[in-house]
Amino acid sequence: MKDRKYQAVLALEVDEGEASAIALCAEKLDALLILDDLQARKLAEKLKLNYTGTLGIIARAKKEGVIASVKPIIEKIRMTNFRFSEEVFAAIIKAAGE
């Protein structure tokens, strides 16, 4: 990463790892940033960066034929401390055609 000062400024709003990822993404054209933290996603939105989350990556993998089904993967994720609403779960399943 070229600009450590920019990363330090971003770290005032989000944690250090997310600040680093956002700063690096800002340097790269056509980068896709993977963020699950709401505050980090809001910051990426303000900065007009392309981003998605873990569930978005899973949905994309299904769409591109990398995986056969999103449901079993998302159900395993539900058993961890990864939090998402029932509405998000239903939307991903519906979008995947499952």
Short mmCIF file of N, CA and C in Angstrom, two decimals:
data_model
loop_
_atom_site.label_atom_id
_atom_site.label_comp_id
_atom_site.label_asym_id
_atom_site.label_seq_id
_atom_site.Cartn_x
_atom_site.Cartn_y
_atom_site.Cartn_z
N MET A 1 0.84 -1.17 0.00
CA MET A 1 0.00 0.00 0.00
C MET A 1 0.89 1.24 0.00
N LYS A 2 0.51 2.21 -0.78
CA LYS A 2 1.34 3.40 -0.96
C LYS A 2 1.12 4.45 0.13
N ASP A 3 -0.12 4.64 0.56
CA ASP A 3 -0.43 5.76 1.45
C ASP A 3 -0.85 5.28 2.84
N ARG A 4 0.10 5.15 3.73
CA ARG A 4 -0.17 4.70 5.10
C ARG A 4 -0.94 5.75 5.90
N LYS A 5 -0.77 7.04 5.55
CA LYS A 5 -1.50 8.09 6.26
C LYS A 5 -3.00 7.97 5.99
N TYR A 6 -3.35 7.64 4.76
CA TYR A 6 -4.76 7.44 4.41
C TYR A 6 -5.33 6.28 5.21
N GLN A 7 -4.57 5.21 5.33
CA GLN A 7 -5.00 4.06 6.12
C GLN A 7 -5.22 4.48 7.58
N ALA A 8 -4.32 5.28 8.12
CA ALA A 8 -4.45 5.74 9.50
C ALA A 8 -5.71 6.58 9.70
N VAL A 9 -6.03 7.40 8.73
CA VAL A 9 -7.26 8.20 8.80
C VAL A 9 -8.48 7.29 8.78
N LEU A 10 -8.48 6.30 7.90
CA LEU A 10 -9.59 5.36 7.82
C LEU A 10 -9.75 4.58 9.12
N ALA A 11 -8.63 4.29 9.78
CA ALA A 11 -8.66 3.53 11.04
C ALA A 11 -9.33 4.31 12.17
N LEU A 12 -9.58 5.58 11.96
CA LEU A 12 -10.35 6.35 12.95
C LEU A 12 -11.83 5.97 12.92
N GLU A 13 -12.27 5.40 11.80
CA GLU A 13 -13.68 5.02 11.64
C GLU A 13 -13.93 3.52 11.71
N VAL A 14 -12.95 2.73 11.29
CA VAL A 14 -13.11 1.26 11.29
C VAL A 14 -11.84 0.64 11.87
N ASP A 15 -11.87 -0.67 12.11
CA ASP A 15 -10.68 -1.28 12.70
C ASP A 15 -9.52 -1.31 11.70
N GLU A 16 -8.35 -1.58 12.21
CA GLU A 16 -7.12 -1.48 11.41
C GLU A 16 -7.11 -2.37 10.18
N GLY A 17 -7.58 -3.60 10.31
CA GLY A 17 -7.60 -4.52 9.18
C GLY A 17 -8.52 -4.05 8.07
N GLU A 18 -9.71 -3.58 8.46
CA GLU A 18 -10.65 -3.06 7.46
C GLU A 18 -10.12 -1.78 6.83
N ALA A 19 -9.49 -0.93 7.64
CA ALA A 19 -8.90 0.30 7.11
C ALA A 19 -7.83 -0.02 6.07
N SER A 20 -7.03 -1.03 6.34
CA SER A 20 -5.99 -1.44 5.41
C SER A 20 -6.61 -1.95 4.11
N ALA A 21 -7.63 -2.78 4.22
CA ALA A 21 -8.29 -3.32 3.02
C ALA A 21 -8.94 -2.21 2.20
N ILE A 22 -9.59 -1.27 2.87
CA ILE A 22 -10.24 -0.16 2.16
C ILE A 22 -9.21 0.72 1.47
N ALA A 23 -8.12 1.03 2.17
CA ALA A 23 -7.07 1.86 1.57
C ALA A 23 -6.45 1.18 0.35
N LEU A 24 -6.21 -0.11 0.43
CA LEU A 24 -5.65 -0.85 -0.69
C LEU A 24 -6.62 -0.88 -1.86
N CYS A 25 -7.89 -1.10 -1.57
CA CYS A 25 -8.91 -1.13 -2.63
C CYS A 25 -9.00 0.22 -3.33
N ALA A 26 -8.85 1.29 -2.57
CA ALA A 26 -8.93 2.63 -3.15
C ALA A 26 -7.79 2.88 -4.16
N GLU A 27 -6.69 2.16 -4.00
CA GLU A 27 -5.55 2.31 -4.92
C GLU A 27 -5.70 1.50 -6.20
N LYS A 28 -6.53 0.49 -6.18
CA LYS A 28 -6.64 -0.44 -7.30
C LYS A 28 -7.92 -0.18 -8.10
N LEU A 29 -7.79 -0.10 -9.41
CA LEU A 29 -8.95 0.04 -10.27
C LEU A 29 -9.68 -1.29 -10.37
N ASP A 30 -10.97 -1.24 -10.39
CA ASP A 30 -11.82 -2.43 -10.56
C ASP A 30 -11.64 -3.49 -9.48
N ALA A 31 -11.20 -3.10 -8.30
CA ALA A 31 -11.07 -4.05 -7.19
C ALA A 31 -12.43 -4.29 -6.56
N LEU A 32 -12.62 -5.48 -6.04
CA LEU A 32 -13.83 -5.82 -5.30
C LEU A 32 -13.43 -6.08 -3.86
N LEU A 33 -13.93 -5.27 -2.97
CA LEU A 33 -13.61 -5.34 -1.55
C LEU A 33 -14.61 -6.23 -0.86
N ILE A 34 -14.15 -7.15 -0.02
CA ILE A 34 -15.04 -8.04 0.71
C ILE A 34 -15.10 -7.55 2.15
N LEU A 35 -16.27 -7.07 2.54
CA LEU A 35 -16.50 -6.52 3.88
C LEU A 35 -17.80 -7.06 4.45
N ASP A 36 -17.77 -7.46 5.70
CA ASP A 36 -18.99 -7.88 6.37
C ASP A 36 -19.41 -6.92 7.47
N ASP A 37 -18.48 -6.15 8.00
CA ASP A 37 -18.77 -5.21 9.07
C ASP A 37 -19.59 -4.04 8.53
N LEU A 38 -20.69 -3.72 9.19
CA LEU A 38 -21.60 -2.68 8.70
C LEU A 38 -20.92 -1.32 8.61
N GLN A 39 -20.16 -0.94 9.63
CA GLN A 39 -19.48 0.36 9.62
C GLN A 39 -18.50 0.44 8.45
N ALA A 40 -17.77 -0.63 8.20
CA ALA A 40 -16.82 -0.66 7.09
C ALA A 40 -17.55 -0.58 5.75
N ARG A 41 -18.68 -1.24 5.65
CA ARG A 41 -19.47 -1.18 4.41
C ARG A 41 -19.99 0.24 4.16
N LYS A 42 -20.42 0.90 5.22
CA LYS A 42 -20.89 2.28 5.08
C LYS A 42 -19.76 3.19 4.61
N LEU A 43 -18.57 2.98 5.15
CA LEU A 43 -17.41 3.78 4.73
C LEU A 43 -17.07 3.50 3.27
N ALA A 44 -17.07 2.24 2.87
CA ALA A 44 -16.80 1.88 1.47
C ALA A 44 -17.85 2.51 0.54
N GLU A 45 -19.08 2.54 0.98
CA GLU A 45 -20.15 3.17 0.20
C GLU A 45 -19.88 4.67 0.03
N LYS A 46 -19.50 5.34 1.12
CA LYS A 46 -19.18 6.77 1.05
C LYS A 46 -18.04 7.05 0.07
N LEU A 47 -17.08 6.12 0.05
CA LEU A 47 -15.91 6.28 -0.81
C LEU A 47 -16.15 5.78 -2.24
N LYS A 48 -17.36 5.29 -2.47
CA LYS A 48 -17.76 4.78 -3.79
C LYS A 48 -16.87 3.64 -4.28
N LEU A 49 -16.55 2.73 -3.35
CA LEU A 49 -15.76 1.54 -3.68
C LEU A 49 -16.69 0.38 -3.98
N ASN A 50 -16.25 -0.52 -4.84
CA ASN A 50 -17.00 -1.74 -5.12
C ASN A 50 -16.77 -2.71 -3.97
N TYR A 51 -17.85 -3.19 -3.36
CA TYR A 51 -17.71 -4.12 -2.25
C TYR A 51 -18.84 -5.12 -2.25
N THR A 52 -18.60 -6.21 -1.56
CA THR A 52 -19.60 -7.23 -1.32
C THR A 52 -19.25 -7.85 0.03
N GLY A 53 -20.06 -8.79 0.44
CA GLY A 53 -19.79 -9.49 1.70
C GLY A 53 -19.58 -10.97 1.44
N THR A 54 -19.39 -11.69 2.50
CA THR A 54 -19.19 -13.15 2.40
C THR A 54 -20.37 -13.80 1.69
N LEU A 55 -21.58 -13.42 2.07
CA LEU A 55 -22.76 -14.02 1.45
C LEU A 55 -22.86 -13.66 -0.03
N GLY A 56 -22.43 -12.47 -0.38
CA GLY A 56 -22.40 -12.07 -1.78
C GLY A 56 -21.42 -12.91 -2.60
N ILE A 57 -20.30 -13.25 -2.00
CA ILE A 57 -19.32 -14.12 -2.67
C ILE A 57 -19.91 -15.51 -2.90
N ILE A 58 -20.62 -16.00 -1.89
CA ILE A 58 -21.25 -17.33 -2.02
C ILE A 58 -22.30 -17.31 -3.12
N ALA A 59 -23.12 -16.26 -3.15
CA ALA A 59 -24.14 -16.14 -4.20
C ALA A 59 -23.49 -16.07 -5.59
N ARG A 60 -22.41 -15.34 -5.68
CA ARG A 60 -21.70 -15.22 -6.96
C ARG A 60 -21.11 -16.57 -7.39
N ALA A 61 -20.60 -17.32 -6.44
CA ALA A 61 -20.05 -18.65 -6.74
C ALA A 61 -21.12 -19.56 -7.32
N LYS A 62 -22.33 -19.47 -6.79
CA LYS A 62 -23.44 -20.28 -7.32
C LYS A 62 -23.78 -19.82 -8.74
N LYS A 63 -23.87 -18.52 -8.91
CA LYS A 63 -24.22 -17.96 -10.22
C LYS A 63 -23.21 -18.36 -11.29
N GLU A 64 -21.94 -18.43 -10.91
CA GLU A 64 -20.88 -18.77 -11.87
C GLU A 64 -20.62 -20.27 -11.96
N GLY A 65 -21.41 -21.07 -11.25
CA GLY A 65 -21.28 -22.52 -11.34
C GLY A 65 -20.14 -23.11 -10.54
N VAL A 66 -19.56 -22.35 -9.64
CA VAL A 66 -18.46 -22.85 -8.82
C VAL A 66 -18.98 -23.80 -7.74
N ILE A 67 -20.17 -23.49 -7.23
CA ILE A 67 -20.82 -24.36 -6.25
C ILE A 67 -22.21 -24.70 -6.75
N ALA A 68 -22.75 -25.82 -6.28
CA ALA A 68 -24.07 -26.26 -6.73
C ALA A 68 -25.20 -25.62 -5.95
N SER A 69 -24.95 -25.29 -4.68
CA SER A 69 -26.02 -24.79 -3.83
C SER A 69 -25.46 -23.85 -2.76
N VAL A 70 -26.18 -22.77 -2.49
CA VAL A 70 -25.76 -21.85 -1.43
C VAL A 70 -26.30 -22.26 -0.07
N LYS A 71 -27.45 -22.91 -0.07
CA LYS A 71 -28.16 -23.18 1.20
C LYS A 71 -27.31 -23.95 2.22
N PRO A 72 -26.67 -25.06 1.86
CA PRO A 72 -25.90 -25.78 2.89
C PRO A 72 -24.72 -24.96 3.43
N ILE A 73 -24.14 -24.15 2.59
CA ILE A 73 -23.01 -23.32 3.03
C ILE A 73 -23.50 -22.24 4.00
N ILE A 74 -24.58 -21.59 3.64
CA ILE A 74 -25.11 -20.53 4.50
C ILE A 74 -25.63 -21.12 5.81
N GLU A 75 -26.21 -22.30 5.76
CA GLU A 75 -26.67 -22.93 7.01
C GLU A 75 -25.50 -23.25 7.93
N LYS A 76 -24.37 -23.65 7.38
CA LYS A 76 -23.17 -23.87 8.21
C LYS A 76 -22.68 -22.56 8.81
N ILE A 77 -22.72 -21.52 8.02
CA ILE A 77 -22.30 -20.20 8.51
C ILE A 77 -23.20 -19.75 9.66
N ARG A 78 -24.49 -20.04 9.58
CA ARG A 78 -25.44 -19.68 10.64
C ARG A 78 -25.05 -20.29 11.98
N MET A 79 -24.35 -21.41 11.97
CA MET A 79 -23.97 -22.09 13.22
C MET A 79 -22.73 -21.45 13.87
N THR A 80 -22.18 -20.44 13.25
CA THR A 80 -21.02 -19.74 13.80
C THR A 80 -21.50 -18.43 14.44
N ASN A 81 -20.56 -17.57 14.78
CA ASN A 81 -20.93 -16.26 15.34
C ASN A 81 -21.13 -15.20 14.26
N PHE A 82 -21.14 -15.59 13.00
CA PHE A 82 -21.42 -14.69 11.88
C PHE A 82 -22.91 -14.36 11.92
N ARG A 83 -23.25 -13.09 11.99
CA ARG A 83 -24.65 -12.71 12.14
C ARG A 83 -25.23 -12.12 10.86
N PHE A 84 -26.44 -12.56 10.54
CA PHE A 84 -27.21 -11.96 9.46
C PHE A 84 -28.67 -12.27 9.71
N SER A 85 -29.54 -11.45 9.18
CA SER A 85 -30.98 -11.57 9.46
C SER A 85 -31.62 -12.69 8.64
N GLU A 86 -32.80 -13.07 9.08
CA GLU A 86 -33.60 -14.05 8.32
C GLU A 86 -33.96 -13.49 6.96
N GLU A 87 -34.16 -12.18 6.89
CA GLU A 87 -34.48 -11.54 5.61
C GLU A 87 -33.33 -11.68 4.62
N VAL A 88 -32.11 -11.50 5.11
CA VAL A 88 -30.93 -11.66 4.24
C VAL A 88 -30.81 -13.12 3.80
N PHE A 89 -31.00 -14.04 4.73
CA PHE A 89 -30.95 -15.47 4.41
C PHE A 89 -31.96 -15.79 3.30
N ALA A 90 -33.21 -15.35 3.49
CA ALA A 90 -34.27 -15.62 2.51
C ALA A 90 -33.95 -14.99 1.16
N ALA A 91 -33.40 -13.78 1.17
CA ALA A 91 -33.07 -13.09 -0.08
C ALA A 91 -31.98 -13.82 -0.86
N ILE A 92 -30.97 -14.30 -0.16
CA ILE A 92 -29.88 -15.03 -0.82
C ILE A 92 -30.40 -16.33 -1.41
N ILE A 93 -31.19 -17.06 -0.63
CA ILE A 93 -31.76 -18.33 -1.11
C ILE A 93 -32.66 -18.10 -2.33
N LYS A 94 -33.48 -17.07 -2.26
CA LYS A 94 -34.38 -16.74 -3.38
C LYS A 94 -33.57 -16.35 -4.63
N ALA A 95 -32.58 -15.49 -4.43
CA ALA A 95 -31.76 -15.05 -5.56
C ALA A 95 -31.01 -16.21 -6.21
N ALA A 96 -30.68 -17.22 -5.39
CA ALA A 96 -29.97 -18.39 -5.91
C ALA A 96 -30.92 -19.40 -6.55
N GLY A 97 -32.23 -19.12 -6.44
CA GLY A 97 -33.22 -20.03 -7.03
C GLY A 97 -33.35 -21.34 -6.27
N GLU A 98 -33.16 -21.27 -4.97
CA GLU A 98 -33.25 -22.49 -4.14
C GLU A 98 -34.44 -22.43 -3.21
#
